[in-house]
CSV table of C-alpha atoms in Angstrom, one decimal:
chain,number,residue,atom,x,y,z
A,1,MET,CA,-8.8,-5.5,-5.0
A,2,GLU,CA,-5.9,-7.2,-6.7
A,3,ALA,CA,-4.6,-6.7,-10.2
A,4,SER,CA,-2.6,-9.2,-12.3
A,5,ASP,CA,-0.8,-6.5,-14.3
A,6,GLY,CA,-0.2,-2.7,-14.5
A,7,GLU,CA,-3.0,-2.2,-17.0
A,8,VAL,CA,-5.6,-3.9,-14.9
A,9,GLY,CA,-4.3,-2.1,-11.8
A,10,LEU,CA,-4.8,1.3,-13.5
A,11,ALA,CA,-8.3,0.3,-14.6
A,12,HIS,CA,-9.1,-0.6,-11.0
A,13,HIS,CA,-7.6,2.7,-9.8
A,14,MET,CA,-9.8,4.6,-12.3
A,15,LYS,CA,-12.9,2.8,-11.3
A,16,LEU,CA,-12.5,2.5,-7.5
A,17,LYS,CA,-10.6,5.7,-6.8
A,18,PRO,CA,-8.9,4.2,-3.7
A,19,ASP,CA,-7.3,6.3,-0.9
A,20,LEU,CA,-4.2,4.1,-1.0
A,21,VAL,CA,-2.5,1.6,-3.4
A,22,MET,CA,0.1,-1.0,-2.6
A,23,LEU,CA,2.0,-1.3,-5.8
A,24,ASP,CA,4.1,-4.4,-6.4
A,25,VAL,CA,7.1,-3.4,-8.6
A,26,SER,CA,7.1,-6.6,-10.6
A,27,LEU,CA,4.0,-6.0,-12.6
A,28,PRO,CA,3.7,-7.2,-16.2
A,29,ARG,CA,2.5,-5.0,-19.2
A,30,ARG,CA,3.1,-1.6,-17.5
A,31,ASN,CA,6.1,-1.4,-15.2
A,32,ASP,CA,5.8,-0.2,-11.7
A,33,PHE,CA,7.2,3.3,-12.3
A,34,GLU,CA,4.8,3.8,-15.3
A,35,VAL,CA,1.9,2.8,-13.1
A,36,LEU,CA,3.1,5.1,-10.3
A,37,ALA,CA,3.5,8.0,-12.8
A,38,GLU,CA,0.0,7.5,-14.1
A,39,ILE,CA,-1.5,7.4,-10.6
A,40,ARG,CA,0.3,10.7,-9.8
A,41,ARG,CA,-1.1,12.3,-13.0
A,42,ARG,CA,-4.6,11.3,-11.9
A,43,GLY,CA,-4.5,12.8,-8.4
A,44,ASP,CA,-3.2,12.4,-4.9
A,45,THR,CA,-3.8,8.7,-4.2
A,46,LEU,CA,-1.3,7.4,-1.6
A,47,VAL,CA,1.1,4.8,-2.9
A,48,ILE,CA,3.3,2.3,-1.1
A,49,MET,CA,5.6,0.3,-3.3
A,50,VAL,CA,6.3,-3.3,-2.3
A,51,THR,CA,9.3,-4.9,-3.8
A,52,GLY,CA,12.0,-7.5,-3.6
A,53,ARG,CA,14.5,-4.8,-4.9
A,54,ASP,CA,16.6,-4.0,-1.9
A,55,LYS,CA,19.3,-1.8,-3.4
A,56,PRO,CA,19.4,1.8,-2.3
A,57,ILE,CA,19.3,3.0,-5.9
A,58,ASP,CA,15.9,1.2,-6.4
A,59,GLU,CA,14.5,2.8,-3.3
A,60,LEU,CA,15.7,6.2,-4.3
A,61,GLN,CA,14.1,5.8,-7.7
A,62,GLY,CA,10.8,4.9,-6.0
A,63,TYR,CA,10.9,8.0,-3.9
A,64,ARG,CA,12.0,10.2,-6.9
A,65,CYS,CA,9.0,8.9,-8.8
A,66,GLY,CA,6.6,9.8,-6.0
A,67,THR,CA,6.0,6.8,-3.8
A,68,ASP,CA,4.8,7.6,-0.3
A,69,ASP,CA,6.7,4.6,1.2
A,70,TYR,CA,8.9,1.8,0.0
A,71,ILE,CA,8.7,-1.7,1.6
A,72,VAL,CA,11.1,-4.5,0.8
A,73,LYS,CA,10.0,-8.1,0.7
A,74,PRO,CA,9.9,-10.2,2.7
A,75,PHE,CA,8.3,-8.1,5.4
A,76,GLU,CA,6.5,-8.6,8.7
A,77,PRO,CA,2.7,-7.8,8.6
A,78,ASP,CA,2.9,-5.7,11.7
A,79,VAL,CA,5.5,-3.5,10.0
A,80,VAL,CA,3.3,-3.1,7.0
A,81,VAL,CA,0.4,-2.1,9.2
A,82,ALA,CA,2.6,0.4,11.1
A,83,ARG,CA,4.0,1.9,7.9
A,84,THR,CA,0.6,2.1,6.3
A,85,THR,CA,-0.7,3.9,9.4
A,86,ALA,CA,2.2,6.3,9.2
A,87,VAL,CA,1.5,7.1,5.6
A,88,LEU,CA,-2.2,7.7,6.3
A,89,ARG,CA,-1.3,9.9,9.3
A,90,ARG,CA,1.0,12.0,7.2
A,91,ALA,CA,-1.9,12.4,4.7
A,92,GLY,CA,-3.7,14.4,7.3
A,93,GLY,CA,-7.4,15.1,6.8
A,94,ARG,CA,-7.5,13.7,3.3
A,95,ILE,CA,-8.4,10.3,4.6
A,96,ALA,CA,-11.5,9.7,6.7
A,97,ASN,CA,-11.1,7.5,9.8
A,98,ARG,CA,-12.6,4.3,8.3
A,99,PRO,CA,-11.3,0.8,7.7
A,100,ILE,CA,-8.6,0.7,5.1
A,101,ARG,CA,-8.5,-2.2,2.7
A,102,LEU,CA,-5.4,-3.1,0.8
A,103,GLY,CA,-6.1,-6.2,-1.2
A,104,LYS,CA,-6.9,-8.8,1.4
A,105,LEU,CA,-5.5,-6.7,4.3
A,106,THR,CA,-7.9,-4.5,6.3
A,107,VAL,CA,-6.7,-2.1,9.0
A,108,ASP,CA,-9.4,-0.6,11.3
A,109,GLN,CA,-7.7,2.2,13.2
A,110,SER,CA,-10.7,3.0,15.3
A,111,ALA,CA,-10.9,-0.6,16.6
A,112,SER,CA,-7.1,-1.0,16.7
A,113,ALA,CA,-7.4,-4.2,14.6
A,114,ALA,CA,-6.1,-5.6,11.4
A,115,TRP,CA,-7.0,-8.8,9.5
A,116,VAL,CA,-6.4,-10.6,6.3
A,117,GLY,CA,-9.4,-11.9,4.3
A,118,GLN,CA,-9.2,-15.6,3.3
A,119,PRO,CA,-11.6,-17.9,1.4
A,120,THR,CA,-12.6,-19.4,4.8
A,121,GLY,CA,-13.2,-16.1,6.5
A,122,ARG,CA,-10.9,-13.6,8.1
A,123,LYS,CA,-7.7,-14.1,9.9
A,124,ASP,CA,-7.0,-11.6,12.6
A,125,LEU,CA,-3.5,-10.3,12.9
A,126,GLN,CA,-2.1,-10.6,16.4
A,127,LEU,CA,-0.9,-7.1,17.0
A,128,THR,CA,0.0,-6.1,20.5
A,129,PRO,CA,-1.8,-3.1,21.9
A,130,THR,CA,1.5,-1.3,22.5
A,131,GLY,CA,2.7,-2.1,19.0
A,132,TYR,CA,-0.6,-0.9,17.5
A,133,LEU,CA,-0.6,2.3,19.6
A,134,SER,CA,3.0,3.1,18.7
A,135,ALA,CA,2.2,2.5,15.0
A,136,GLY,CA,-0.8,4.8,15.1
A,137,SER,CA,0.9,7.7,17.0
């Protein structure tokens, strides 16, 4: 599920209660850190911030506000899958072993597969078995 601004994102979060949120830091209406703070008040949803802000002070602010990971754009899809897997692994038993959906991205750990949903169907990501195994270990 995608949200065009922070208010819509928080409404989706309340309704869907996702296990993990990928939060773009350039949201209108409610800024990224306000959205993150509200998600933290509501519970223990995992949050990965995705941003073009590449200065160490921005990354530190993200971690101080409670993000579980901080990914700088542009990024490689394989790296996002690996980092998402690591965040979920650190979450321990809180997350069931089921496919994880992050917007159009789906990661199925049990099948060692990941794909992106598109209007014409799904586009499988070409992950190497070794790369996927090292991301999941």
